[in-house]
Amino acid sequence: MRPTGNLHLGNYFGALKNFIRLQDNYDCYFFIADYHMLTTHPNPSDVQQNVKTILCEYLACGLDPEKATIYVQSSVPEVCELYMYLNMITYVGELQRVAAFKEKVRQNPNNVNAGLLTYPTLMAADILLHRATKVPVGKDQQQHLEMTRDFAERFNKLYKTDYFPLPQAFNFEGELVKIPSLDGNGKMSKSYGEQATIYLIDEGNVLKKKIMRAKTDEGPKEKNSTKPVEIENLFSLLKLVSTPQIVQQFEDAYNDCSIRYGDMKKQLLEDMNVFLTPFRERIKELSANDDYLNKVIAMGADKARESAIKTIKDVRSIIGFRA
Ligand code: ADP
């Protein structure tokens, strides 16, 4: 993940929750994408701090540096070499068609840099650098994963090899998830709608305001009617943090038109607080422990570079360079 803010519920349920389950059974690599962050030209003094924030939040979610390799992207510069090789086999047209690129161009027409265009090849390099087979992501990243598979396949074909496995987007529940935003508009995301995004560190009045202001309608007029998207979203969020019994109780109330959204939001707030409190506490503890965080970063860099150096050596030899 790019260190450009705090982790939100979408990051947790789309990616982190699956990472944590994977680390017990697989050789896992998780990283903080600080090269990717440069597309938006961050202030140098913020870079370090942003990396620390995300690292604390990763660890607070349960990523374990003893089980998995957790590293900062810029401590493994080998990824840049693979990124360059992949750019050589990538068509400008296919990059221009990427939904996320088109959206960024729409949002920031004055900053359409080449890094933004080639974001998917760097992302593919991140994945292929460790010859990954499974990538835990949310539904929003499906297109990037498909591209990574295309690049891997293209490389394999060009050089008549099966060196790169074709990585699959992965979720333990089977389906990739999309956590909705609180305003009824698309996915929860730090890029749009601060007020519609619940962060793992949100608490007190901040959290209360976000939930109580979530968009709703006037309520169902007919029994068993289909829910409008903003109400469906509220139910989706309730399902993440409340018991099935509580969810059923509000489903029944919706279906017989007796639902009061104020009550549902109060319940969501209460259960969200119970869910988020342990994260917040761990994040606070970890942020005060720079020695430990630095140790985690150094350990991750060593492990990740070992794997990266091996891949680059192999790739150079496949391409025909002296390895
Ligand atoms: P970046 O910081 O690189 O832009 P994002 O914050 O967009 O990354 O996403 C990081 C991870 O969180 C990705 O695996 C993405 O699929 C997942 N994710 C982000 N938002 C959501 C969401 N609303 N629902 C499900 N997964 C999400």
GROMACS .gro file of N, CA, C and O in nm, residues 12 19 22 29 36 49 53 136 199 204 215 218 226 229 241 243 251 266 269 289 310 322:
model
   88
   12TYR      N    1  -0.837  -0.284   0.510
   12TYR     CA    2  -0.834  -0.397   0.604
   12TYR      C    3  -0.908  -0.518   0.546
   12TYR      O    4  -0.852  -0.628   0.538
   19PHE      N    5  -0.403  -1.100   0.418
   19PHE     CA    6  -0.258  -1.111   0.441
   19PHE      C    7  -0.234  -1.190   0.570
   19PHE      O    8  -0.149  -1.277   0.576
   22LEU      N    9  -0.283  -1.546   0.536
   22LEU     CA   10  -0.186  -1.608   0.445
   22LEU      C   11  -0.051  -1.633   0.513
   22LEU      O   12   0.016  -1.731   0.485
   29TYR      N   13   0.521  -1.181   0.123
   29TYR     CA   14   0.592  -1.053   0.113
   29TYR      C   15   0.489  -0.941   0.115
   29TYR      O   16   0.397  -0.942   0.033
   36HIS      N   17   0.573   0.426  -0.539
   36HIS     CA   18   0.444   0.459  -0.600
   36HIS      C   19   0.393   0.596  -0.555
   36HIS      O   20   0.326   0.667  -0.628
   49GLN      N   21   0.783   0.982   0.771
   49GLN     CA   22   0.673   0.976   0.867
   49GLN      C   23   0.557   0.891   0.812
   49GLN      O   24   0.497   0.810   0.883
   53THR      N   25   0.388   0.549   0.968
   53THR     CA   26   0.245   0.537   0.998
   53THR      C   27   0.189   0.406   0.944
   53THR      O   28   0.122   0.331   1.014
  136PRO      N   29  -0.341  -1.094  -0.233
  136PRO     CA   30  -0.465  -1.057  -0.164
  136PRO      C   31  -0.500  -0.910  -0.188
  136PRO      O   32  -0.432  -0.821  -0.139
  199TYR      N   33  -1.139   0.524   0.896
  199TYR     CA   34  -1.001   0.482   0.917
  199TYR      C   35  -0.991   0.397   1.044
  199TYR      O   36  -1.071   0.415   1.137
  204GLY      N   37  -1.406   0.845   1.881
  204GLY     CA   38  -1.486   0.952   1.941
  204GLY      C   39  -1.576   1.023   1.841
  204GLY      O   40  -1.645   0.960   1.761
  215LYS      N   41  -2.521   0.882   0.435
  215LYS     CA   42  -2.640   0.911   0.356
  215LYS      C   43  -2.747   0.801   0.374
  215LYS      O   44  -2.715   0.682   0.370
  218GLU      N   45  -3.563   0.827   0.298
  218GLU     CA   46  -3.676   0.848   0.391
  218GLU      C   47  -3.726   0.718   0.452
  218GLU      O   48  -3.815   0.717   0.534
  226THR      N   49  -3.665  -0.341  -0.254
  226THR     CA   50  -3.520  -0.347  -0.278
  226THR      C   51  -3.455  -0.225  -0.214
  226THR      O   52  -3.510  -0.114  -0.221
  229VAL      N   53  -2.889   0.202  -0.300
  229VAL     CA   54  -2.748   0.170  -0.280
  229VAL      C   55  -2.693   0.220  -0.146
  229VAL      O   56  -2.619   0.149  -0.077
  241VAL      N   57  -1.905  -0.565   1.115
  241VAL     CA   58  -1.866  -0.549   1.256
  241VAL      C   59  -1.972  -0.597   1.356
  241VAL      O   60  -1.944  -0.605   1.475
  243THR      N   61  -2.301  -0.871   1.489
  243THR     CA   62  -2.333  -1.014   1.485
  243THR      C   63  -2.442  -1.039   1.380
  243THR      O   64  -2.520  -0.947   1.348
  251GLU      N   65  -3.253  -0.612   0.919
  251GLU     CA   66  -3.309  -0.659   0.791
  251GLU      C   67  -3.461  -0.675   0.807
  251GLU      O   68  -3.538  -0.630   0.721
  266LYS      N   69  -2.666   0.411   1.532
  266LYS     CA   70  -2.614   0.404   1.670
  266LYS      C   71  -2.552   0.267   1.694
  266LYS      O   72  -2.447   0.254   1.755
  269LEU      N   73  -2.228   0.243   1.508
  269LEU     CA   74  -2.123   0.318   1.579
  269LEU      C   75  -2.070   0.236   1.697
  269LEU      O   76  -1.948   0.225   1.717
  289ASN      N   77   0.748   0.314   1.961
  289ASN     CA   78   0.860   0.221   1.969
  289ASN      C   79   0.945   0.222   1.841
  289ASN      O   80   0.946   0.126   1.764
  310LYS      N   81   1.787  -1.253  -0.649
  310LYS     CA   82   1.784  -1.382  -0.720
  310LYS      C   83   1.700  -1.368  -0.848
  310LYS      O   84   1.741  -1.410  -0.957
  322ARG      N   85   2.462  -1.050  -1.925
  322ARG     CA   86   2.545  -1.128  -1.832
  322ARG      C   87   2.482  -1.116  -1.696
  322ARG      O   88   2.459  -1.006  -1.647
   0.00000   0.00000   0.00000
